[in-house]
Tab-separated table of C-alpha atoms and ligand atoms in Angstrom:
chain	number	residue	atom	x	y	z
A	6	UNK	CA	104.957	122.422	103.625
A	7	UNK	CA	101.521	122.246	102.101
A	8	UNK	CA	102.965	123.251	98.740
A	9	UNK	CA	104.678	119.894	98.615
A	10	UNK	CA	101.297	118.197	98.520
A	11	UNK	CA	101.195	119.347	94.920
A	12	UNK	CA	104.012	116.851	94.489
A	13	UNK	CA	102.575	113.847	92.619
A	14	UNK	CA	104.585	111.585	94.909
A	15	UNK	CA	102.433	112.660	97.876
A	16	UNK	CA	98.749	112.264	98.713
A	17	UNK	CA	98.761	114.638	101.705
A	18	UNK	CA	97.233	111.822	103.806
A	19	UNK	CA	98.999	111.257	107.109
A	20	UNK	CA	98.826	107.746	108.521
A	21	UNK	CA	99.166	106.855	112.177
A	22	UNK	CA	99.882	103.656	114.034
A	23	UNK	CA	99.173	102.416	117.554
A	24	UNK	CA	101.208	103.455	120.564
A	25	UNK	CA	101.887	99.781	121.304
A	26	UNK	CA	103.274	99.131	117.823
A	27	UNK	CA	106.996	99.324	117.040
A	28	UNK	CA	108.254	99.683	113.483
A	29	UNK	CA	111.429	97.634	113.091
A	30	UNK	CA	113.865	97.440	110.207
A	31	UNK	CA	117.425	96.231	109.773
A	32	UNK	CA	119.962	96.987	107.067
A	33	UNK	CA	123.342	95.796	105.909
A	34	UNK	CA	126.335	98.106	106.139
A	35	UNK	CA	125.298	99.919	102.947
A	36	UNK	CA	121.724	100.666	104.030
A	37	UNK	CA	120.042	97.851	102.090
A	38	UNK	CA	117.072	96.401	103.946
A	39	UNK	CA	117.660	92.937	105.411
A	40	UNK	CA	114.542	92.844	107.619
A	41	UNK	CA	111.269	94.664	108.137
A	42	UNK	CA	108.670	93.619	110.693
A	43	UNK	CA	104.965	93.416	109.887
A	44	UNK	CA	104.326	96.980	111.097
A	45	UNK	CA	107.134	98.282	108.878
A	46	UNK	CA	105.710	96.493	105.840
A	47	UNK	CA	102.151	97.612	106.625
A	48	UNK	CA	103.060	101.312	106.871
A	49	UNK	CA	105.568	101.302	104.021
A	50	UNK	CA	103.097	99.457	101.805
A	51	UNK	CA	105.547	96.898	100.445
A	52	UNK	CA	105.737	93.127	100.710
A	53	UNK	CA	108.826	91.602	102.283
A	54	UNK	CA	109.872	90.327	98.873
A	55	UNK	CA	109.625	93.792	97.336
A	56	UNK	CA	111.697	95.646	99.878
A	57	UNK	CA	114.337	93.246	101.199
A	58	UNK	CA	117.556	93.984	99.335
A	59	UNK	CA	116.501	97.508	98.323
A	60	UNK	CA	117.936	100.693	99.826
A	61	UNK	CA	116.175	102.003	102.933
A	62	UNK	CA	115.519	105.247	101.066
A	63	UNK	CA	112.599	103.387	99.426
A	64	UNK	CA	110.489	105.160	102.097
A	65	UNK	CA	112.305	108.511	101.970
A	66	UNK	CA	109.946	111.471	102.204
A	67	UNK	CA	110.783	114.653	100.254
A	68	UNK	CA	110.154	116.833	103.339
A	69	UNK	CA	113.094	115.235	105.194
A	70	UNK	CA	116.210	117.419	105.123
A	71	UNK	CA	119.274	115.631	103.766
A	72	UNK	CA	121.409	116.875	106.658
A	73	UNK	CA	119.424	114.714	109.128
A	74	UNK	CA	120.318	111.573	107.172
A	75	UNK	CA	123.934	112.723	106.860
A	76	UNK	CA	124.032	113.083	110.612
A	77	UNK	CA	122.343	109.681	111.012
A	78	UNK	CA	124.973	107.943	108.876
A	79	UNK	CA	127.887	109.850	110.414
A	80	UNK	CA	126.648	108.839	113.880
A	81	UNK	CA	125.978	105.138	113.268
A	82	UNK	CA	129.139	104.647	111.178
A	83	UNK	CA	131.142	105.963	114.112
A	84	UNK	CA	129.535	103.290	116.323
A	85	UNK	CA	127.004	105.509	118.068
A	86	UNK	CA	123.216	105.559	118.291
A	87	UNK	CA	120.928	108.326	117.127
A	88	UNK	CA	117.372	109.333	117.967
A	89	UNK	CA	115.428	111.415	115.472
A	90	UNK	CA	111.980	112.413	114.368
A	91	UNK	CA	111.482	111.224	110.775
A	92	UNK	CA	108.652	111.556	108.283
A	93	UNK	CA	108.389	108.603	105.923
A	94	UNK	CA	106.562	108.085	102.667
A	95	UNK	CA	104.393	105.035	102.037
A	96	UNK	CA	104.351	103.434	98.633
A	97	UNK	CA	101.030	105.108	97.734
A	98	UNK	CA	102.270	108.591	98.691
A	99	UNK	CA	100.778	108.737	102.201
A	100	UNK	CA	103.127	109.793	104.986
A	101	UNK	CA	103.745	108.877	108.624
A	102	UNK	CA	105.840	110.467	111.368
A	103	UNK	CA	107.957	108.327	113.673
A	104	UNK	CA	110.367	108.784	116.560
A	105	UNK	CA	113.294	106.604	115.527
A	106	UNK	CA	116.241	105.031	117.278
A	107	UNK	CA	118.973	103.827	114.913
A	108	UNK	CA	121.966	101.850	116.111
A	109	UNK	CA	124.754	99.585	114.818
A	110	UNK	CA	124.402	95.785	115.203
A	111	UNK	CA	127.481	93.814	116.253
A	112	UNK	CA	128.588	90.202	115.867
A	113	UNK	CA	130.132	88.178	118.693
A	114	UNK	CA	133.566	89.659	117.971
A	115	UNK	CA	132.338	93.240	118.138
A	116	UNK	CA	132.369	93.860	114.388
A	117	UNK	CA	129.574	96.022	112.980
A	118	UNK	CA	127.454	93.744	110.790
A	119	UNK	CA	124.624	96.130	109.946
A	120	UNK	CA	122.220	98.639	111.432
A	121	UNK	CA	118.929	98.375	113.276
A	122	UNK	CA	116.075	100.812	113.811
A	123	UNK	CA	113.083	100.768	116.157
A	124	UNK	CA	110.454	103.476	115.813
A	125	UNK	CA	107.456	104.419	117.802
A	126	UNK	CA	104.604	106.885	117.553
A	127	UNK	CA	105.978	110.399	118.064
A	128	UNK	CA	104.543	113.132	120.249
A	129	UNK	CA	102.360	114.906	117.690
A	130	UNK	CA	102.580	118.239	119.470
A	131	UNK	CA	106.393	118.155	119.319
A	132	UNK	CA	106.233	117.274	115.632
A	133	UNK	CA	103.864	120.119	114.814
A	134	UNK	CA	105.372	122.785	117.049
A	135	UNK	CA	109.084	122.057	116.710
A	136	UNK	CA	110.039	119.465	114.117
A	137	UNK	CA	107.969	120.556	111.120
A	138	UNK	CA	109.231	124.184	111.309
A	139	UNK	CA	112.823	123.058	111.992
A	140	UNK	CA	112.904	120.557	109.112
A	141	UNK	CA	111.262	123.101	106.793
A	142	UNK	CA	113.967	125.625	107.691
A	143	UNK	CA	116.723	123.058	107.064
A	144	UNK	CA	115.154	121.951	103.780
A	145	UNK	CA	114.878	125.582	102.677
A	146	UNK	CA	118.558	126.133	103.488
A	147	UNK	CA	119.462	123.026	101.469
A	148	UNK	CA	117.296	124.022	98.507
A	149	UNK	CA	118.159	127.715	98.473
A	150	UNK	CA	121.687	126.821	97.524
A	151	UNK	CA	122.164	125.980	93.839
A	152	UNK	CA	125.117	123.778	94.736
A	153	UNK	CA	123.741	120.705	96.627
A	154	UNK	CA	127.001	120.155	98.532
A	155	UNK	CA	127.088	123.774	99.724
A	156	UNK	CA	123.373	123.536	100.623
A	157	UNK	CA	124.015	120.470	102.730
A	158	UNK	CA	126.957	122.129	104.483
A	159	UNK	CA	124.868	125.229	105.205
A	160	UNK	CA	122.063	123.093	106.685
A	161	UNK	CA	124.597	121.158	108.755
A	162	UNK	CA	125.919	124.525	109.976
A	163	UNK	CA	122.389	125.535	110.987
A	164	UNK	CA	121.986	122.312	113.000
A	165	UNK	CA	125.386	122.758	114.694
A	166	UNK	CA	124.492	126.397	115.570
A	167	UNK	CA	121.203	125.290	117.078
A	168	UNK	CA	122.940	122.616	119.172
A	169	UNK	CA	125.668	125.035	120.286
A	170	UNK	CA	123.044	127.574	121.316
A	171	UNK	CA	121.184	124.923	123.311
A	172	UNK	CA	124.494	123.417	124.595
A	173	UNK	CA	123.317	119.877	123.826
A	174	UNK	CA	124.082	117.153	121.296
A	175	UNK	CA	121.563	116.057	118.657
A	176	UNK	CA	120.064	113.209	120.718
A	177	UNK	CA	119.725	115.409	123.798
A	178	UNK	CA	118.088	118.070	121.639
A	179	UNK	CA	115.527	115.572	120.273
A	180	UNK	CA	114.666	114.415	123.806
A	181	UNK	CA	114.609	117.979	125.144
A	182	UNK	CA	111.611	118.715	122.918
A	183	UNK	CA	109.620	116.059	124.767
A	184	UNK	CA	108.909	112.603	123.386
B	11	FMN	C1	118.769	101.150	110.187
B	11	FMN	C2	118.422	102.314	109.288
B	11	FMN	C3	117.136	102.811	109.287
B	11	FMN	C4	116.772	103.871	108.451
B	11	FMN	N1	115.483	104.306	108.475
B	11	FMN	C5	115.086	105.243	107.586
B	11	FMN	C6	113.728	105.640	107.510
B	11	FMN	O1	112.868	105.198	108.276
B	11	FMN	N2	113.388	106.553	106.561
B	11	FMN	C7	114.293	107.096	105.706
B	11	FMN	O2	113.911	107.902	104.848
B	11	FMN	N3	115.608	106.763	105.782
B	11	FMN	C8	116.019	105.855	106.704
B	11	FMN	N4	117.340	105.512	106.763
B	11	FMN	C9	118.313	106.302	105.986
B	11	FMN	C10	118.439	105.847	104.544
B	11	FMN	O3	119.429	104.849	104.471
B	11	FMN	C11	118.852	107.024	103.639
B	11	FMN	O4	120.051	107.593	104.107
B	11	FMN	C12	117.777	108.131	103.563
B	11	FMN	O5	116.526	107.606	103.215
B	11	FMN	C13	118.163	109.238	102.580
B	11	FMN	O6	118.273	108.701	101.324
B	11	FMN	P1	118.967	109.473	100.122
B	11	FMN	O7	120.360	109.816	100.599
B	11	FMN	O8	118.960	108.549	98.976
B	11	FMN	O9	118.172	110.708	99.909
B	11	FMN	C14	117.737	104.461	107.600
B	11	FMN	C15	119.050	103.964	107.615
B	11	FMN	C16	119.382	102.920	108.452
B	11	FMN	C17	120.803	102.406	108.458
């Protein structure tokens, strides 16, 4: 993906954080940030005032395939949790990999009131050996199609094929790589 470092949005610098740090953010039902802990703000490079109320895609990295976020939203909207490796983009164009858990938040009556994500340092070897090539393949499938909707469907198909081959669901697949 080195060619993407020609992208003016990216510096090519990869940030890390400590293994005892957890990046936490919360959103409303539409994906607007309602909370970010200090580690989230530090890595994203925004103040609380700047990011609360904005869409979570404020830290979206161009190397992330759209189908992963589609799957994320499909999963959490249906009341389930998802685990995924994600690369994020800091405000200044640096990037950082995380292993994320995203889940619905409920009120006392069981209604979904928003979503919550905790992220920790990922296994770098898994990222390099498995996730970077997989996400590059999915991104290529998405981009090789001139129609974005068809590209997304094709990438989704590639993910479903991979899961069928491995006879696991997405979360099991993520954990099967080693975390
Ligand atoms: C709780 C929660 C946490 C999220 N965390 C991230 C994240 O760390 N990085 C990211 O790019 N998108 C994250 N998303 C997904 C974004 O809402 C969005 O779908 C994604 O950035 C793709 O944006 P786009 O559809 O505008 O391209 C999160 C969503 C939720 C509900």
